[in-house]
mmCIF file of C-alpha atoms in Angstrom:
data_model
loop_
_atom_site.group_PDB
_atom_site.id
_atom_site.type_symbol
_atom_site.label_atom_id
_atom_site.label_comp_id
_atom_site.label_asym_id
_atom_site.label_seq_id
_atom_site.Cartn_x
_atom_site.Cartn_y
_atom_site.Cartn_z
ATOM 1 C CA MET P 1 30.393 -17.760 -39.499
ATOM 2 C CA THR P 2 28.085 -20.351 -41.077
ATOM 3 C CA PRO P 3 27.632 -20.978 -44.667
ATOM 4 C CA GLU P 4 24.647 -19.292 -45.009
ATOM 5 C CA GLU P 5 26.256 -16.093 -43.369
ATOM 6 C CA VAL P 6 29.341 -16.412 -45.625
ATOM 7 C CA GLY P 7 27.166 -16.363 -48.924
ATOM 8 C CA ARG P 8 24.970 -13.310 -47.542
ATOM 9 C CA ARG P 9 28.484 -11.714 -46.775
ATOM 10 C CA VAL P 10 30.067 -12.729 -50.380
ATOM 11 C CA VAL P 11 27.003 -11.204 -52.520
ATOM 12 C CA ALA P 12 26.887 -8.049 -50.351
ATOM 13 C CA LEU P 13 30.577 -7.465 -51.138
ATOM 14 C CA LEU P 14 30.794 -8.082 -54.408
ATOM 15 C CA ALA P 15 27.403 -5.708 -55.383
ATOM 16 C CA PRO P 16 26.360 -4.775 -57.604
ATOM 17 C CA VAL P 17 28.128 -7.900 -59.500
ATOM 18 C CA GLU P 18 25.236 -10.275 -59.878
ATOM 19 C CA ALA P 19 26.163 -13.167 -57.618
ATOM 20 C CA ALA P 20 24.190 -16.412 -56.875
ATOM 21 C CA VAL P 21 24.767 -18.328 -53.416
ATOM 22 C CA SER P 22 23.381 -21.525 -52.556
ATOM 23 C CA VAL P 23 24.798 -24.118 -49.870
ATOM 24 C CA SER P 24 26.877 -27.270 -50.753
ATOM 25 C CA GLY P 25 25.861 -30.696 -49.357
ATOM 26 C CA GLY P 26 27.927 -32.333 -46.832
ATOM 27 C CA GLN P 27 26.114 -31.520 -43.540
ATOM 28 C CA ALA P 28 28.949 -30.549 -41.154
ATOM 29 C CA TYR P 29 31.089 -29.709 -44.332
ATOM 30 C CA ALA P 30 28.893 -28.013 -46.048
ATOM 31 C CA ARG P 31 30.190 -24.972 -47.937
ATOM 32 C CA ALA P 32 28.845 -21.465 -48.832
ATOM 33 C CA THR P 33 28.591 -21.404 -52.680
ATOM 34 C CA VAL P 34 28.598 -18.134 -55.014
ATOM 35 C CA ASP P 35 28.422 -18.114 -58.793
ATOM 36 C CA VAL P 36 30.289 -15.162 -60.340
ATOM 37 C CA PRO P 37 30.255 -14.035 -64.071
ATOM 38 C CA PRO P 38 33.782 -14.818 -65.533
ATOM 39 C CA THR P 39 34.651 -11.084 -66.101
ATOM 40 C CA SER P 40 34.503 -10.252 -62.170
ATOM 41 C CA TRP P 41 36.130 -13.797 -61.506
ATOM 42 C CA ALA P 42 39.776 -12.570 -60.164
ATOM 43 C CA ASP P 43 38.163 -9.505 -58.659
ATOM 44 C CA ALA P 44 35.906 -11.591 -56.412
ATOM 45 C CA VAL P 45 38.621 -13.862 -55.320
ATOM 46 C CA ARG P 46 40.492 -10.585 -54.224
ATOM 47 C CA ALA P 47 38.026 -9.550 -52.667
ATOM 48 C CA VAL P 48 36.834 -12.126 -50.277
ATOM 49 C CA ARG P 49 40.576 -12.362 -49.507
ATOM 50 C CA ASP P 50 40.872 -8.951 -48.197
ATOM 51 C CA ASP P 51 37.483 -8.522 -46.371
ATOM 52 C CA ALA P 52 38.158 -8.442 -42.822
ATOM 53 C CA GLU P 53 34.961 -10.559 -41.966
ATOM 54 C CA LEU P 54 35.630 -13.370 -44.364
ATOM 55 C CA GLY P 55 39.340 -13.706 -44.515
ATOM 56 C CA LEU P 56 39.680 -16.243 -46.936
ATOM 57 C CA ASP P 57 43.483 -16.353 -47.311
ATOM 58 C CA PHE P 58 44.006 -19.773 -47.804
ATOM 59 C CA LEU P 59 43.801 -21.223 -51.553
ATOM 60 C CA ASP P 60 42.908 -24.966 -50.726
ATOM 61 C CA TRP P 61 42.447 -26.539 -54.360
ATOM 62 C CA LEU P 62 41.428 -24.974 -57.978
ATOM 63 C CA SER P 63 39.777 -27.266 -60.539
ATOM 64 C CA ALA P 64 36.957 -27.357 -62.844
ATOM 65 C CA VAL P 65 33.745 -29.112 -64.401
ATOM 66 C CA ASP P 66 32.591 -29.976 -67.617
ATOM 67 C CA GLU P 67 29.198 -29.232 -68.267
ATOM 68 C CA MET P 68 28.981 -30.560 -71.711
ATOM 69 C CA ALA P 69 27.219 -28.030 -73.918
ATOM 70 C CA ASP P 70 26.765 -25.470 -70.916
ATOM 71 C CA GLY P 71 30.571 -25.055 -70.909
ATOM 72 C CA PHE P 72 32.980 -25.236 -68.184
ATOM 73 C CA ASP P 73 32.762 -24.419 -64.207
ATOM 74 C CA VAL P 74 35.742 -22.892 -62.705
ATOM 75 C CA VAL P 75 35.924 -23.825 -58.922
ATOM 76 C CA ALA P 76 38.189 -22.708 -56.459
ATOM 77 C CA HIS P 77 37.851 -23.675 -52.853
ATOM 78 C CA LEU P 78 38.922 -20.834 -50.522
ATOM 79 C CA TRP P 79 39.204 -21.456 -46.748
ATOM 80 C CA SER P 80 39.870 -18.817 -43.363
ATOM 81 C CA VAL P 81 42.712 -20.137 -41.168
ATOM 82 C CA ARG P 82 41.873 -17.730 -38.724
ATOM 83 C CA ARG P 83 38.034 -17.946 -38.634
ATOM 84 C CA ARG P 84 37.699 -21.781 -39.714
ATOM 85 C CA HIS P 85 35.242 -21.247 -42.484
ATOM 86 C CA GLY P 86 35.051 -21.884 -45.819
ATOM 87 C CA LEU P 87 33.618 -20.864 -49.586
ATOM 88 C CA LEU P 88 33.056 -22.574 -52.989
ATOM 89 C CA LEU P 89 33.723 -19.721 -55.868
ATOM 90 C CA ARG P 90 32.239 -20.806 -59.040
ATOM 91 C CA THR P 91 32.430 -19.288 -62.409
ATOM 92 C CA ARG P 92 31.238 -20.708 -65.635
ATOM 93 C CA VAL P 93 33.058 -20.565 -69.252
ATOM 94 C CA PRO P 94 31.568 -20.998 -72.245
ATOM 95 C CA ARG P 95 32.854 -24.320 -73.963
ATOM 96 C CA ALA P 96 33.512 -22.361 -77.440
ATOM 97 C CA GLU P 97 36.068 -20.175 -75.479
ATOM 98 C CA PRO P 98 37.155 -21.244 -72.310
ATOM 99 C CA VAL P 99 39.255 -18.222 -71.122
ATOM 100 C CA VAL P 100 39.059 -16.676 -67.231
ATOM 101 C CA ALA P 101 41.479 -14.403 -65.632
ATOM 102 C CA SER P 102 44.004 -15.815 -63.774
ATOM 103 C CA VAL P 103 44.470 -15.614 -60.185
ATOM 104 C CA VAL P 104 48.631 -16.210 -59.775
ATOM 105 C CA ASP P 105 48.825 -12.520 -58.540
ATOM 106 C CA VAL P 106 46.264 -13.382 -55.614
ATOM 107 C CA PHE P 107 47.039 -16.465 -54.766
ATOM 108 C CA PRO P 108 50.515 -17.724 -55.945
ATOM 109 C CA GLY P 109 50.012 -21.288 -54.813
ATOM 110 C CA ALA P 110 47.156 -21.480 -58.077
ATOM 111 C CA ALA P 111 50.133 -21.601 -60.511
ATOM 112 C CA TRP P 112 49.847 -25.388 -60.425
ATOM 113 C CA HIS P 113 46.249 -25.340 -60.110
ATOM 114 C CA GLU P 114 45.720 -23.097 -63.314
ATOM 115 C CA ARG P 115 48.267 -25.486 -64.783
ATOM 116 C CA GLU P 116 46.759 -28.659 -64.357
ATOM 117 C CA THR P 117 43.514 -27.307 -65.267
ATOM 118 C CA HIS P 118 44.403 -25.831 -68.635
ATOM 119 C CA GLU P 119 45.924 -29.543 -69.530
ATOM 120 C CA MET P 120 43.311 -31.414 -68.456
ATOM 121 C CA PHE P 121 40.111 -29.489 -69.372
ATOM 122 C CA GLY P 122 41.797 -26.617 -71.887
ATOM 123 C CA ILE P 123 40.579 -23.783 -70.085
ATOM 124 C CA ASP P 124 43.023 -20.659 -70.521
ATOM 125 C CA PHE P 125 44.025 -18.785 -67.777
ATOM 126 C CA ARG P 126 44.638 -14.949 -69.239
ATOM 127 C CA GLY P 127 47.779 -13.773 -67.528
ATOM 128 C CA HIS P 128 49.602 -16.827 -66.220
ATOM 129 C CA GLY P 129 52.155 -16.788 -68.271
ATOM 130 C CA ASP P 130 53.627 -20.589 -68.106
ATOM 131 C CA LEU P 131 50.669 -22.935 -68.956
ATOM 132 C CA GLN P 132 53.150 -25.442 -69.924
ATOM 133 C CA PRO P 133 52.298 -29.169 -69.323
ATOM 134 C CA LEU P 134 52.575 -30.677 -65.348
ATOM 135 C CA LEU P 135 51.397 -33.973 -65.567
ATOM 136 C CA LEU P 136 51.362 -35.129 -69.317
ATOM 137 C CA PRO P 137 53.959 -35.502 -72.088
ATOM 138 C CA PRO P 138 54.136 -32.299 -74.227
ATOM 139 C CA GLU P 139 53.504 -34.455 -77.202
ATOM 140 C CA PHE P 140 50.087 -35.513 -75.535
ATOM 141 C CA GLU P 141 47.325 -34.342 -77.501
ATOM 142 C CA GLY P 142 43.728 -33.512 -76.116
ATOM 143 C CA HIS P 143 42.053 -32.800 -72.407
ATOM 144 C CA PRO P 144 41.907 -35.696 -70.519
ATOM 145 C CA LEU P 145 38.899 -34.527 -68.098
ATOM 146 C CA ARG P 146 36.869 -33.575 -70.927
ATOM 147 C CA LYS P 147 33.736 -35.925 -71.390
ATOM 148 C CA GLU P 148 34.108 -35.921 -75.114
ATOM 149 C CA PHE P 149 37.423 -37.553 -74.719
ATOM 150 C CA VAL P 150 37.872 -41.255 -75.317
ATOM 151 C CA LEU P 151 39.413 -43.321 -72.149
ATOM 152 C CA ALA P 152 42.098 -45.783 -73.438
ATOM 153 C CA SER P 153 41.024 -48.079 -70.649
ATOM 154 C CA ARG P 154 37.638 -48.379 -73.186
ATOM 155 C CA VAL P 155 39.670 -48.991 -76.233
ATOM 156 C CA ALA P 156 41.862 -51.859 -74.593
ATOM 157 C CA LYS P 157 39.517 -53.793 -73.154
ATOM 158 C CA PRO P 158 35.611 -53.487 -73.229
ATOM 159 C CA TRP P 159 33.405 -51.819 -70.240
ATOM 160 C CA PRO P 160 32.086 -54.878 -68.840
ATOM 161 C CA GLY P 161 28.810 -53.001 -66.767
ATOM 162 C CA ALA P 162 26.655 -50.457 -68.055
ATOM 163 C CA LYS P 163 27.107 -48.640 -71.486
ATOM 164 C CA GLU P 164 27.740 -45.177 -72.166
ATOM 165 C CA PRO P 165 25.130 -43.029 -73.528
ATOM 166 C CA GLY P 166 24.182 -44.004 -77.097
ATOM 167 C CA GLU P 167 25.354 -47.602 -76.536
ATOM 168 C CA SER P 168 22.925 -50.488 -76.397
ATOM 169 C CA GLU P 169 22.289 -52.460 -73.259
ATOM 170 C CA ALA P 170 22.378 -55.757 -75.020
ATOM 171 C CA GLY P 171 26.026 -55.558 -76.207
ATOM 172 C CA GLY P 172 27.608 -54.559 -79.283
ATOM 173 C CA GLY P 173 28.347 -50.466 -78.794
ATOM 174 C CA ARG P 174 30.294 -48.636 -81.058
ATOM 175 C CA ARG P 175 33.445 -49.561 -82.981
ATOM 176 C CA PRO P 176 36.277 -48.835 -80.408
ATOM 177 C CA ILE P 177 37.881 -45.389 -81.203
ATOM 178 C CA ARG P 178 41.665 -45.136 -80.253
ATOM 179 C CA PRO P 179 42.851 -41.690 -79.708
ATOM 180 C CA PRO P 180 45.981 -40.095 -80.862
ATOM 181 C CA GLY P 181 48.847 -41.897 -79.134
ATOM 182 C CA VAL P 182 47.049 -44.731 -77.655
ATOM 183 C CA PRO P 183 48.497 -47.838 -78.659
ATOM 184 C CA ALA P 184 46.381 -50.725 -79.962
ATOM 185 C CA PRO P 185 45.703 -53.489 -77.419
ATOM 186 C CA GLY P 186 48.535 -55.688 -77.478
ATOM 187 C CA GLU P 187 51.622 -53.224 -78.755
ATOM 188 C CA TRP P 188 53.558 -53.900 -75.754
ATOM 189 C CA GLY P 189 56.044 -56.275 -76.888
ATOM 190 C CA THR P 190 58.130 -57.370 -79.987
ATOM 191 C CA THR P 191 55.781 -59.802 -82.199
ATOM 192 C CA PRO P 192 53.245 -57.913 -84.790
ATOM 193 C CA THR P 193 50.005 -56.914 -84.066
ATOM 194 C CA PRO P 194 47.379 -59.261 -86.098
ATOM 195 C CA ALA P 195 45.444 -57.297 -88.717
ATOM 196 C CA GLY P 196 42.178 -56.042 -87.505
ATOM 197 C CA ALA P 197 43.063 -55.256 -83.909
ATOM 198 C CA ALA P 198 41.196 -52.421 -82.894
ATOM 199 C CA GLY P 199 41.827 -50.946 -86.233
ATOM 200 C CA ALA P 200 45.722 -51.792 -86.361
ATOM 201 C CA GLY P 201 47.258 -53.506 -88.858
ATOM 202 C CA GLU P 202 50.508 -55.675 -89.070
ATOM 203 C CA GLY P 203 53.679 -54.109 -87.636
ATOM 204 C CA PRO P 204 56.616 -54.542 -85.277
ATOM 205 C CA ARG P 205 55.546 -53.712 -81.626
ATOM 206 C CA GLY P 206 57.777 -51.712 -79.733
ATOM 207 C CA GLY P 207 59.130 -52.194 -75.994
ATOM 208 C CA THR P 208 60.603 -54.898 -73.905
ATOM 209 C CA PRO P 209 60.836 -58.285 -75.692
ATOM 210 C CA ALA P 210 58.442 -60.489 -74.271
ATOM 211 C CA ARG P 211 59.717 -63.768 -72.218
ATOM 212 C CA PRO P 212 60.382 -67.191 -74.011
ATOM 213 C CA ALA P 213 58.000 -69.935 -72.996
ATOM 214 C CA ARG P 214 60.035 -73.083 -70.920
ATOM 215 C CA GLU P 215 59.426 -76.142 -72.383
ATOM 216 C CA ARG P 216 57.571 -78.721 -69.803
ATOM 217 C CA PRO P 217 58.637 -82.135 -69.928
ATOM 218 C CA ALA P 218 55.621 -84.313 -70.915
ATOM 219 C CA ARG P 219 53.774 -86.469 -67.892
ATOM 220 C CA PRO P 220 54.211 -89.867 -67.234
ATOM 221 C CA ALA P 221 51.511 -92.141 -68.110
ATOM 222 C CA PRO P 222 49.807 -93.502 -64.487
ATOM 223 C CA GLY P 223 52.113 -96.318 -63.231
ATOM 224 C CA GLU P 224 55.220 -95.361 -65.784
ATOM 225 C CA ARG P 225 58.487 -94.520 -64.127
ATOM 226 C CA PRO P 226 59.737 -90.870 -64.677
ATOM 227 C CA THR P 227 62.585 -90.852 -67.788
ATOM 228 C CA GLY P 228 65.645 -89.814 -65.978
ATOM 229 C CA ALA P 229 64.649 -90.824 -62.520
ATOM 230 C CA PRO P 230 66.021 -94.297 -61.956
ATOM 231 C CA ARG P 231 64.406 -96.216 -59.055
ATOM 232 C CA ALA P 232 67.357 -96.984 -56.413
ATOM 233 C CA GLU P 233 68.378 -100.615 -56.063
ATOM 234 C CA PRO P 234 68.296 -102.233 -52.651
ATOM 235 C CA GLY P 235 71.600 -102.379 -50.801
ATOM 236 C CA PRO P 236 73.277 -105.512 -49.798
ATOM 237 C CA ASP P 237 72.576 -105.005 -45.925
ATOM 238 C CA ALA P 238 69.002 -104.046 -46.622
ATOM 239 C CA ALA P 239 68.004 -107.684 -47.319
ATOM 240 C CA GLY P 240 69.542 -109.007 -44.268
ATOM 241 C CA GLU P 241 67.499 -106.513 -41.992
ATOM 242 C CA SER P 242 63.930 -108.231 -40.609
#
């Protein structure tokens, strides 16, 4: 089936649920993209899996996209192993209450995808039952793939190119904000942090002690014999050689 045929079949299958269909970019790799309401998310995933014409029996991946004030798009890429066509199924959840039903009972492999999406975006998958941290330590605070999350790399080193929205192109920019758990620049040693470094004050650093610097001998002046390297004297046989 072509992407257009897949999209039309999904819309007909989910009726009377209001579903919007489009086709993604990618030319030969284009996919039908169908948007469904959050309340129909799990039912839509099950319906396209069980339909004989679609046969979308393989969950390739599931993740999300931060659309800022519009909320979060939860996206699943489904594939038919037998018919060799795919579908991007998508739903949008509000930012104030990002909750959607889990599809683990439809595709057990979605368990890890939903855990990662919950961890990175803060979206709750109702009915999952085990949304434990998958990639980050348990004490980590925040959701790194949300667009308002402050990147640690921007704290440690200013961005060399274009600024983020709201920052001047001429430089300057806003005062660095260090997110919870991110150490100040240079806090990976044993010497005190200088006062005022990205808002950090005096204090010992943790980590591996720094390697002591080697003392190099002074370089001799031109024509001067290096100390500790005596010049070899000619032997008695050297004078008689012609």
